[in-house]
Short mmCIF file of C-alpha atoms and ligand atoms in Angstrom, two decimals:
data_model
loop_
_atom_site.label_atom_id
_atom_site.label_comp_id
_atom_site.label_asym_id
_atom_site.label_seq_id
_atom_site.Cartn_x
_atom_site.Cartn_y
_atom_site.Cartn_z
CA UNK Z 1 -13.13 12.90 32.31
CA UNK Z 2 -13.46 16.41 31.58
CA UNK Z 3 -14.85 17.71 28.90
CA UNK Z 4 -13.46 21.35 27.47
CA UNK Z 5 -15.15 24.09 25.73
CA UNK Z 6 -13.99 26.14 22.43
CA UNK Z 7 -10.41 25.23 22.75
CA UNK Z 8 -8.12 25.98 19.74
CA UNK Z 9 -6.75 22.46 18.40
CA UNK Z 10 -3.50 24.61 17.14
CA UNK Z 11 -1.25 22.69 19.01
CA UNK Z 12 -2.62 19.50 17.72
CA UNK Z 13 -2.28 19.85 14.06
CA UNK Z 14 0.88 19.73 12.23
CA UNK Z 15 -0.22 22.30 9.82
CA UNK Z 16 -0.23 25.00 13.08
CA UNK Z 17 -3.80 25.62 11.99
CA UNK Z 18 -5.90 27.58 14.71
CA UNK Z 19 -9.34 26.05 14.48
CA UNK Z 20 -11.53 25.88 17.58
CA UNK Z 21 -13.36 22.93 19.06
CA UNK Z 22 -17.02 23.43 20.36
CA UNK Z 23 -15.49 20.01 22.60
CA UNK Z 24 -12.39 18.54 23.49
CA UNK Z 25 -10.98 16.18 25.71
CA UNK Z 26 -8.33 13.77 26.37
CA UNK Z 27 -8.26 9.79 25.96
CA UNK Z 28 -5.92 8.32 28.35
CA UNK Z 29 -6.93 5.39 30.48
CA UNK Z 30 -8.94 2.34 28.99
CA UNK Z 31 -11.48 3.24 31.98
CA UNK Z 32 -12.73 6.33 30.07
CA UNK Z 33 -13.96 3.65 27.45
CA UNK Z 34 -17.50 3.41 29.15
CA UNK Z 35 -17.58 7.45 30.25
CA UNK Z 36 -17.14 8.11 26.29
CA UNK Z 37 -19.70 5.82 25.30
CA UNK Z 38 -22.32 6.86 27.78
CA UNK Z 39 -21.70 10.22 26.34
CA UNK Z 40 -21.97 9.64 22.85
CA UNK Z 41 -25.02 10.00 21.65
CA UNK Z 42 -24.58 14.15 22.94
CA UNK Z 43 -21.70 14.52 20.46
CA UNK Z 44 -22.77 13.12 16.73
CA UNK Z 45 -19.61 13.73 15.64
CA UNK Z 46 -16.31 12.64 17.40
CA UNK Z 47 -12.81 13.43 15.94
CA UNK Z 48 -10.32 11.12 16.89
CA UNK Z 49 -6.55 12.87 16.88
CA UNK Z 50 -3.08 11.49 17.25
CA UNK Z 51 -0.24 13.67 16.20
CA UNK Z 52 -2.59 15.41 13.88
CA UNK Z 53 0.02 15.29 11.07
CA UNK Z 54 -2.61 13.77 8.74
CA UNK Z 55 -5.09 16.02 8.67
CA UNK Z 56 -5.65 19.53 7.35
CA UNK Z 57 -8.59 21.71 9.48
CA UNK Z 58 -10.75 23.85 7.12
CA UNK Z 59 -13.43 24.91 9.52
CA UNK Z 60 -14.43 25.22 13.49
CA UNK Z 61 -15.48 21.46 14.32
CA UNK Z 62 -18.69 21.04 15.82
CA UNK Z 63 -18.73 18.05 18.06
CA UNK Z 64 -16.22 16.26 20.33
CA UNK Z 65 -12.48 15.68 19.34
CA UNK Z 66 -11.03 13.02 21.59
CA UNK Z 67 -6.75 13.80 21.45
CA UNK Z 68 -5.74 10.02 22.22
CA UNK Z 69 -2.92 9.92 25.01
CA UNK Z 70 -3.50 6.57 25.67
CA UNK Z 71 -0.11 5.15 26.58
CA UNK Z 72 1.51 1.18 27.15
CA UNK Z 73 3.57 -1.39 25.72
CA UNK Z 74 3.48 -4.83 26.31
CA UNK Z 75 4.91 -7.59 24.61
CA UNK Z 76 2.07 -10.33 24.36
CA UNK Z 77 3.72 -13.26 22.62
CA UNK Z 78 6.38 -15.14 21.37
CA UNK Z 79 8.16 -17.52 19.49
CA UNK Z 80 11.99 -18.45 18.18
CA UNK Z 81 11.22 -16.11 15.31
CA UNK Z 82 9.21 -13.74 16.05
CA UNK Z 83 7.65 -11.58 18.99
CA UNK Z 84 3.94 -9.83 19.39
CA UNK Z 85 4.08 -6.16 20.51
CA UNK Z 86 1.23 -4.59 21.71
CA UNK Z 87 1.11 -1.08 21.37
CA UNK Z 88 -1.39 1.19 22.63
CA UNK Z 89 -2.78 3.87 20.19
CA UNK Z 90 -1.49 7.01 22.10
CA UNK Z 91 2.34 5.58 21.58
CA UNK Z 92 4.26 7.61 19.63
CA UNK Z 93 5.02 6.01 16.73
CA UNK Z 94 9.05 6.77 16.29
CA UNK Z 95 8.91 6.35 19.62
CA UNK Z 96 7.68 3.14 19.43
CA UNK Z 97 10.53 2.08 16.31
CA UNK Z 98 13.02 2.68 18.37
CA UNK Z 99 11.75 1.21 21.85
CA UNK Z 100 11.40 -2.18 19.30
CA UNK Z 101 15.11 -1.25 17.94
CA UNK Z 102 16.86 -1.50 21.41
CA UNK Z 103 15.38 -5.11 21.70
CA UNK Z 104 16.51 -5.96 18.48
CA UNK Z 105 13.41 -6.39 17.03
CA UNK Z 106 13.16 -6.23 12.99
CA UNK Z 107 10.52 -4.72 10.86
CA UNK Z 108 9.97 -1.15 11.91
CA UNK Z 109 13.00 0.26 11.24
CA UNK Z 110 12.19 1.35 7.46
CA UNK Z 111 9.85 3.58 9.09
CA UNK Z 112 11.33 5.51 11.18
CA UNK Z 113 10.44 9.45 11.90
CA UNK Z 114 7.07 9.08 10.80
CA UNK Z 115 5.39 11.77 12.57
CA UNK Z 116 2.19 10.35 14.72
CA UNK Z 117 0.83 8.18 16.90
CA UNK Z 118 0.20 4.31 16.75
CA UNK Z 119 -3.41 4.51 16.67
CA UNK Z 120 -2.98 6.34 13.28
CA UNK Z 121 -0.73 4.28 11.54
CA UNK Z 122 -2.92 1.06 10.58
CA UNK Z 123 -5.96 3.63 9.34
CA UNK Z 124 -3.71 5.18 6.09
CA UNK Z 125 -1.28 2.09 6.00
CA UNK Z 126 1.77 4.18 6.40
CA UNK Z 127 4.31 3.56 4.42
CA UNK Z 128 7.97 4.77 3.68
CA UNK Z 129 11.36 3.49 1.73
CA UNK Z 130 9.80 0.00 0.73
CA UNK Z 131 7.62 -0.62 4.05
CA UNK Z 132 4.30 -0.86 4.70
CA UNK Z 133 3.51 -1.06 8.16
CA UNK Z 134 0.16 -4.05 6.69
CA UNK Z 135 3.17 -6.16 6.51
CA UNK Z 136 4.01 -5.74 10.58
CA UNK Z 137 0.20 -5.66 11.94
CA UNK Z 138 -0.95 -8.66 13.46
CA UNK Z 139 -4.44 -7.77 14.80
CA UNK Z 140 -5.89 -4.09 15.42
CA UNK Z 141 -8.41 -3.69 18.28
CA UNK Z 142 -10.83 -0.47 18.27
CA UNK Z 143 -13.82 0.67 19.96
CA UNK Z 144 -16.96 0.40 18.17
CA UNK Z 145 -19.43 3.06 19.21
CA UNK Z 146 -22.59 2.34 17.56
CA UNK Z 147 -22.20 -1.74 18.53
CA UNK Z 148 -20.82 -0.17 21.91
CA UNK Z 149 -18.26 -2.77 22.18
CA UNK Z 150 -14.21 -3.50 21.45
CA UNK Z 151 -13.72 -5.17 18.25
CA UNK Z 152 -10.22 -6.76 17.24
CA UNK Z 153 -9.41 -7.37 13.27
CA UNK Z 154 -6.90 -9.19 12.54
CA UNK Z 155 -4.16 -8.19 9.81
CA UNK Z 156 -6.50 -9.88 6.98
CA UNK Z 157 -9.87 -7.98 7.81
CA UNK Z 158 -8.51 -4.23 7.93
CA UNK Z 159 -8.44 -4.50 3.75
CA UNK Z 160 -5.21 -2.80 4.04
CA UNK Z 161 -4.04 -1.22 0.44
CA UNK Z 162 -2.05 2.12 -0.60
CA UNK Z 163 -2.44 4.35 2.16
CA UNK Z 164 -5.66 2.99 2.56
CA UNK Z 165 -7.59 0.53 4.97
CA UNK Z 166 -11.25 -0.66 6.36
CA UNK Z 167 -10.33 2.18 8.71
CA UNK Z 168 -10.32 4.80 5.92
CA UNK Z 169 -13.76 3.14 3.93
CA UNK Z 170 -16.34 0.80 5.68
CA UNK Z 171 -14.89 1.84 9.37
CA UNK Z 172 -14.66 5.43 8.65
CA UNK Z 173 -15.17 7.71 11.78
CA UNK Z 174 -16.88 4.30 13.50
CA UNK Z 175 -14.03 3.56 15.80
CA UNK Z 176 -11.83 4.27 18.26
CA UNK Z 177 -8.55 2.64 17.56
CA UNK Z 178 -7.05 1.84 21.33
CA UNK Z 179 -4.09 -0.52 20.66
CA UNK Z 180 -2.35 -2.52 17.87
CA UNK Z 181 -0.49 -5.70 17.86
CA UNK Z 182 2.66 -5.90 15.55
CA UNK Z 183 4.61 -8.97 14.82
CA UNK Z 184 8.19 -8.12 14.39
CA UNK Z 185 10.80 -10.40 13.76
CA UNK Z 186 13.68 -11.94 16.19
CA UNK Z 187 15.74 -12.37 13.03
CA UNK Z 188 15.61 -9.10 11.33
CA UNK Z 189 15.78 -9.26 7.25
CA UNK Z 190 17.13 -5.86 6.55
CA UNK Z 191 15.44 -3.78 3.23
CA UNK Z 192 18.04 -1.59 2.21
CA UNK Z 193 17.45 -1.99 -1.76
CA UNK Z 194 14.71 1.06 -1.54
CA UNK Z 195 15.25 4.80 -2.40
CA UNK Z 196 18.45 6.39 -0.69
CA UNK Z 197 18.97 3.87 2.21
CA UNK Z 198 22.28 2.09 0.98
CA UNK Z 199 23.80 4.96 -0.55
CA UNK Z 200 23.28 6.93 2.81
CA UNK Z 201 25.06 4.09 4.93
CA UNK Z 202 27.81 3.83 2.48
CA UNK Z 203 27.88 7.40 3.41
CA UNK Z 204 27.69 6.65 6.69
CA UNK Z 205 30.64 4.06 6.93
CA UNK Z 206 28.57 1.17 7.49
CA UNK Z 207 29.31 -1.49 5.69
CA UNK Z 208 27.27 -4.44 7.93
CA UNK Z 209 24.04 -2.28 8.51
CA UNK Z 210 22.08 -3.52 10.98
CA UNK Z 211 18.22 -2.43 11.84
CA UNK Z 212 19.78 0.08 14.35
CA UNK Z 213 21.72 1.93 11.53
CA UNK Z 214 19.13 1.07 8.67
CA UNK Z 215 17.04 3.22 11.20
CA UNK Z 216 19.72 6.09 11.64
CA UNK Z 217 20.00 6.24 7.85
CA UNK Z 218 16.19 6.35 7.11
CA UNK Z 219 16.42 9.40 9.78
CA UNK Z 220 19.24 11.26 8.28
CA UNK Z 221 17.54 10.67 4.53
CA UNK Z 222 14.23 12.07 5.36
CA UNK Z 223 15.68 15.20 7.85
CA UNK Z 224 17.39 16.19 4.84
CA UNK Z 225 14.37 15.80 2.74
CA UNK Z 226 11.04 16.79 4.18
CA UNK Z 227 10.32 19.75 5.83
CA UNK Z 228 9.99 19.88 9.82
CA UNK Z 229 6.49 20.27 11.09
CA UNK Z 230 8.22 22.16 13.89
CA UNK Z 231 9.86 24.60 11.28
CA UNK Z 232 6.91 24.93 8.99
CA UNK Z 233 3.38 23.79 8.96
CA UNK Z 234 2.65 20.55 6.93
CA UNK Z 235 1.38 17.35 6.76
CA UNK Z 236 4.18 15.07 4.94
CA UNK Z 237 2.78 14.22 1.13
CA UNK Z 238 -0.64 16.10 0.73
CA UNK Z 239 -1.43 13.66 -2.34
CA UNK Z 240 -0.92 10.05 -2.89
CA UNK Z 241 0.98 8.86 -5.97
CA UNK Z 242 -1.32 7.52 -8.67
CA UNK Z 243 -1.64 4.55 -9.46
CA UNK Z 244 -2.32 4.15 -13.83
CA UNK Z 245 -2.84 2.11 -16.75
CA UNK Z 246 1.03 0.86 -18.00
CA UNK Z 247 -0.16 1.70 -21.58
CA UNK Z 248 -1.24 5.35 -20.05
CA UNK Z 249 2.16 5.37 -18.53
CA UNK Z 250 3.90 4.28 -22.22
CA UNK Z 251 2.07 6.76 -23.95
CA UNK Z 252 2.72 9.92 -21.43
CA UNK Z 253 6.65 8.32 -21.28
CA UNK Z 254 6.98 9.27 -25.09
CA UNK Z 255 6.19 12.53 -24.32
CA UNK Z 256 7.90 13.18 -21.15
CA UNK Z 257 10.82 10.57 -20.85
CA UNK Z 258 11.67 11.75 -17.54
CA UNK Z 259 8.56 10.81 -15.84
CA UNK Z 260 8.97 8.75 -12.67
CA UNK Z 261 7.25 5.73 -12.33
CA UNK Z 262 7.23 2.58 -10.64
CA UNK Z 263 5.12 -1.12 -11.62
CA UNK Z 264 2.65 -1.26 -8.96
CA UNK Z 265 1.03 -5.14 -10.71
CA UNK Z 266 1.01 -6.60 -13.32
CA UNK Z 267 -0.41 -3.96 -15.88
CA UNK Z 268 -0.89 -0.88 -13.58
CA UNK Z 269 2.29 1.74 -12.80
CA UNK Z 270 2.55 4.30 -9.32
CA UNK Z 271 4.12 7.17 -10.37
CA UNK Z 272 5.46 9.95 -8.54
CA UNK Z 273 3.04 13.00 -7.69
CA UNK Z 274 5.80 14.96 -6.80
CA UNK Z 275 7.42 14.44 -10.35
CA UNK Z 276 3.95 15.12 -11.73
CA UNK Z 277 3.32 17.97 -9.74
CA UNK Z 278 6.60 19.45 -10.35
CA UNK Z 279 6.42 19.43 -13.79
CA UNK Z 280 2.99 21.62 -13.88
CA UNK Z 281 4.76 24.05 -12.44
CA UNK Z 282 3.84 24.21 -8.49
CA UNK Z 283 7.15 23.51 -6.55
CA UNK Z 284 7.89 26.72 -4.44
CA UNK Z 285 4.82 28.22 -5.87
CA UNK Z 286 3.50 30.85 -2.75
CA UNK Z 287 0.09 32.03 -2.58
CA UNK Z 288 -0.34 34.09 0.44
CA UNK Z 289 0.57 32.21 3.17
CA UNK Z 290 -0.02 28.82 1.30
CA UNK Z 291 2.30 27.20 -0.45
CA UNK Z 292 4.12 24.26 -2.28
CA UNK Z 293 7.37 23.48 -0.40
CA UNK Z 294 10.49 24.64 -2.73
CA UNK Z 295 12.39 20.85 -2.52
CA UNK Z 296 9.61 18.48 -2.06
CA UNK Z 297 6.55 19.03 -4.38
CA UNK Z 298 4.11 16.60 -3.02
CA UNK Z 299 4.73 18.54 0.82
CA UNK Z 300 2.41 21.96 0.89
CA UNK Z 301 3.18 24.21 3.64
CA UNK Z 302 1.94 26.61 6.28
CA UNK Z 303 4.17 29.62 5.53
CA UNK Z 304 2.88 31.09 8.78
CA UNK Z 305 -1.28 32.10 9.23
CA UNK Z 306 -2.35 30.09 6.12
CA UNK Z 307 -6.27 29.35 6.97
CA UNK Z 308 -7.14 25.14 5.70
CA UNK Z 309 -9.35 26.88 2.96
CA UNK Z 310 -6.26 28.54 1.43
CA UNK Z 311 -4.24 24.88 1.41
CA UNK Z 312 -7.21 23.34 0.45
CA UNK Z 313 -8.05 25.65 -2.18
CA UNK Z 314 -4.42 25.16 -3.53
CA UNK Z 315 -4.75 21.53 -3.70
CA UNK Z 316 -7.59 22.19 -5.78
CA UNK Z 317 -5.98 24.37 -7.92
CA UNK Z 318 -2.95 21.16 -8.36
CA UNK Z 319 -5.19 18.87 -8.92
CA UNK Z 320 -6.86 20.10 -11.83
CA UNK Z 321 -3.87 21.67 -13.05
CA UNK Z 322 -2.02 17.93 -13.12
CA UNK Z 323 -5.48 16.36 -14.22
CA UNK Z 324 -5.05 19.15 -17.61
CA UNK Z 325 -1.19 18.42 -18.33
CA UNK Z 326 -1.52 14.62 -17.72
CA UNK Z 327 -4.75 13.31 -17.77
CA UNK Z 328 -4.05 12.17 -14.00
CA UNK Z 329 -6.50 12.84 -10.99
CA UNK Z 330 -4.49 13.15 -7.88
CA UNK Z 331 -5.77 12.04 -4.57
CA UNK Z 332 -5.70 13.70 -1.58
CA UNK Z 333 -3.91 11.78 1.24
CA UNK Z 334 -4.33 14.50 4.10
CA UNK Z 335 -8.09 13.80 5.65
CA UNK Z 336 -9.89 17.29 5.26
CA UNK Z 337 -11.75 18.51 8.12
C1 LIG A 401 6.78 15.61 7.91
C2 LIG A 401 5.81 14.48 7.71
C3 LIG A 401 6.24 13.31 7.11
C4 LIG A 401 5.34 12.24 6.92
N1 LIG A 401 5.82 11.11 6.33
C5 LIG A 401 4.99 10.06 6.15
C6 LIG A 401 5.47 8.85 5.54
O1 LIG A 401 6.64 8.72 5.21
N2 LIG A 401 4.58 7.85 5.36
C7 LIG A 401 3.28 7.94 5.75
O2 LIG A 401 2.53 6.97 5.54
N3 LIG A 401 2.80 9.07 6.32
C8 LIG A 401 3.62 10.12 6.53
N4 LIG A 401 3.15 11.27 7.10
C9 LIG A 401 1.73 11.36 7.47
C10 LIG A 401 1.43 11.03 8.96
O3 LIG A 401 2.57 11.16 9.73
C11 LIG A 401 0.87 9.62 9.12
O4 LIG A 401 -0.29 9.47 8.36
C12 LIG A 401 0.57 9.30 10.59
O5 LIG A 401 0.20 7.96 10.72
C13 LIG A 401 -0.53 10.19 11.16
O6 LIG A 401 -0.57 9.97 12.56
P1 LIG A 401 -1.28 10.98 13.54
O7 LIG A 401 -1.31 10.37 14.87
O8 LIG A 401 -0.65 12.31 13.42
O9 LIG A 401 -2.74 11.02 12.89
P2 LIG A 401 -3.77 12.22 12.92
O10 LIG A 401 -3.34 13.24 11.91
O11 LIG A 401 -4.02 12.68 14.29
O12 LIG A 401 -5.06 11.48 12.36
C14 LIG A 401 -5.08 11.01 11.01
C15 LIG A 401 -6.38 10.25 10.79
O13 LIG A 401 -6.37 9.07 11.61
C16 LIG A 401 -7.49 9.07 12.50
N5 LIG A 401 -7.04 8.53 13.78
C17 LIG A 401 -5.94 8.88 14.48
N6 LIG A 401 -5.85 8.14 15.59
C18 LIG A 401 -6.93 7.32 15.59
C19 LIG A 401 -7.41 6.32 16.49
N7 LIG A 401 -6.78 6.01 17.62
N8 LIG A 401 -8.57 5.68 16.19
C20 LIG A 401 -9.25 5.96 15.05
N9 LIG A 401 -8.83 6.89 14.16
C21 LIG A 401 -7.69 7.56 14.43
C22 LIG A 401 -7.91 10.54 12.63
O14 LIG A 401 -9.23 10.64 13.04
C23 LIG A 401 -7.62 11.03 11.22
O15 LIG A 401 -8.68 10.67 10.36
C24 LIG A 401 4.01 12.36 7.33
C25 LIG A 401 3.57 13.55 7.96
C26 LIG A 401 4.47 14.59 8.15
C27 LIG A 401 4.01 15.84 8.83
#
């Protein structure tokens, strides 16, 4: 495989930052498994990119970034309910939603036009309009290169929680994620009850939604909402929503009644960063080219030559803004290279 020099991962992030790679190639046959390995121990430090629409670049990396292209789909199983997809990590992951949509296969649809690849989407758990993706992944099966050897974890050992995973904590920058087996289901049970999804298919004339058109409504809600990579430079939400105390919730609800929240168990309350963020004052706020997107507070933006220090200093400068008006730490989702 062939191994570049100083190439600028611009293209590869969807915050259009130009950082340079000391090494770069790309992953897209299983056979380059062995090559990688046996080359290892001359980079350290490997950085593993999809779609790059996770991740924010604050400096020149120094090691070997491996851009996974590895491509397949093959369906591996099945029963009267249910069939087993295996998906390689270089997939696309829309792409993916809808190849499972044309065979009528239920489950992805909630999460449709999530930027990114497949190899991505069990390591944050990504989630959108009352889906987790944890509650689709059968078994997850990754290169381990200190054991030098493929490893497969099924649903149960990944620790999946909020945007979070083994992947994320004990697995962290450990493992190559090469393919991913989802269970979706024959019999599709449709989750329309979240956020916008059966207002926009009233909207939409559909009154017997199927996962097809639960998909096409998903699509039209978020292209209205969030801002297009392709338009301006982002990575979706920059911070997770936090996860507090209900009686920390009841006390900041008497002083802001408008605060969003949501019960998350049985004494513990998500609430909206956005809302949060919002209120202290950040949505459209421009600092050079950095900046908090004008509709959707929890999205901060590339106006065009931003460097990831300026974005990351501004998330700084959020967080411990939010942290003084509400007593809440914010959490960075974005991984911050
Ligand atoms: C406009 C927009 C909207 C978004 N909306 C959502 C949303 O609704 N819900 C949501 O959950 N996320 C959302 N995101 C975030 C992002 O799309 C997801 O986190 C996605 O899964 C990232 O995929 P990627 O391939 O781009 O990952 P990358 O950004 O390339 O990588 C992210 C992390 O995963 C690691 N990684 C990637 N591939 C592998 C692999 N094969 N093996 C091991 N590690 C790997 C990387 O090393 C990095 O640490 C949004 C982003 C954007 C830009």
């Amino acid at each position: 495989m062939t191994i570049l020099q100083n190439v600028s991962l611009r293209p590869y992030n969807t915050f259009g930052m130009d950082v340079a790679a000391t090494h770069f190639t790309v992953f897209n046959d299983l056979q380059q498994i062995q090559e990688l390995s046996s080359m290892a121990w001359m980079y350290p430090k490997k950085y593993i990119v999809g779609g790059g629409s996770n991740i924010l670049l604050t400096q020149p990396l120094e090691g070997l970034v491996i851009k996974n292209e590895w491509k397949g789909i093959a369906l591996v199983d099945e029963s009267d309910e249910h069939v087993w997809l295996q998906v390689n990590a270089g997939e696309i992951w829309h792409d993916t939603v809808l190849y499972a949509i044309s065979k009528g296969w239920g489950g992805m649809e909630n999460l449709s036009l999530i930027p990114g690849c497949v190899g991505a989407a069990p390591m944050q758990n990504i989630g959108a309009y009352g889906v987790e993706v944890k509650e689709l992944i059968d078994e997850v099966v990754a290169w381990h290169w200190e054991e030098n050897r493929f490893i497969a974890l099924k649903n149960e050992d990944c620790q999946f929680g909020y945007r979070d995973s083994i992947f994320k904590q004990a697995l962290k920058e450990k493992v190559l994620i090469t393919s991913v087996v989802f269970r979706l289901s024959k019999k599709p049970k449709l989750n329309t009850t979240y956020g916008a999804i059966q207002q926009q298919l009233e909207k939409m004339g559909v009154h017997k939604p199927t996962i097809k058109t639960v998909s096409d409504a998903v699509i039209a809600i978020r292209t209205s909402k969030l801002p297009n990579p392709k338009d301006i430079g982002n990575a979706g939400s920059f911070f997770k929503n936090p996860v507090i105390h209900k009686a920390q919730f009841l006390s900041l609800q008497q002083q802001y009644p408008a605060i969003v929240g949501h019960a998350s168990g049985d004494d513990t309350i998500k609430v909206a960063a956005g809302w949060l963020i919002e209120q202290a004052g950040w949505k459209g706020y421009k600092k050079g080219a950095a900046g908090v997107h004008d509709k959707q507070a929890l999205v901060l933006v590339n106006h065009g030559g931003a460097s990831g220090m300026e974005v990351y200093d501004l998330s700084s400068d959020i967080i411990t803004s939010v942290h003084y008006q509400f007593g809440i730490m914010l959490e960075r989702e974005v991984q911050i290279w």
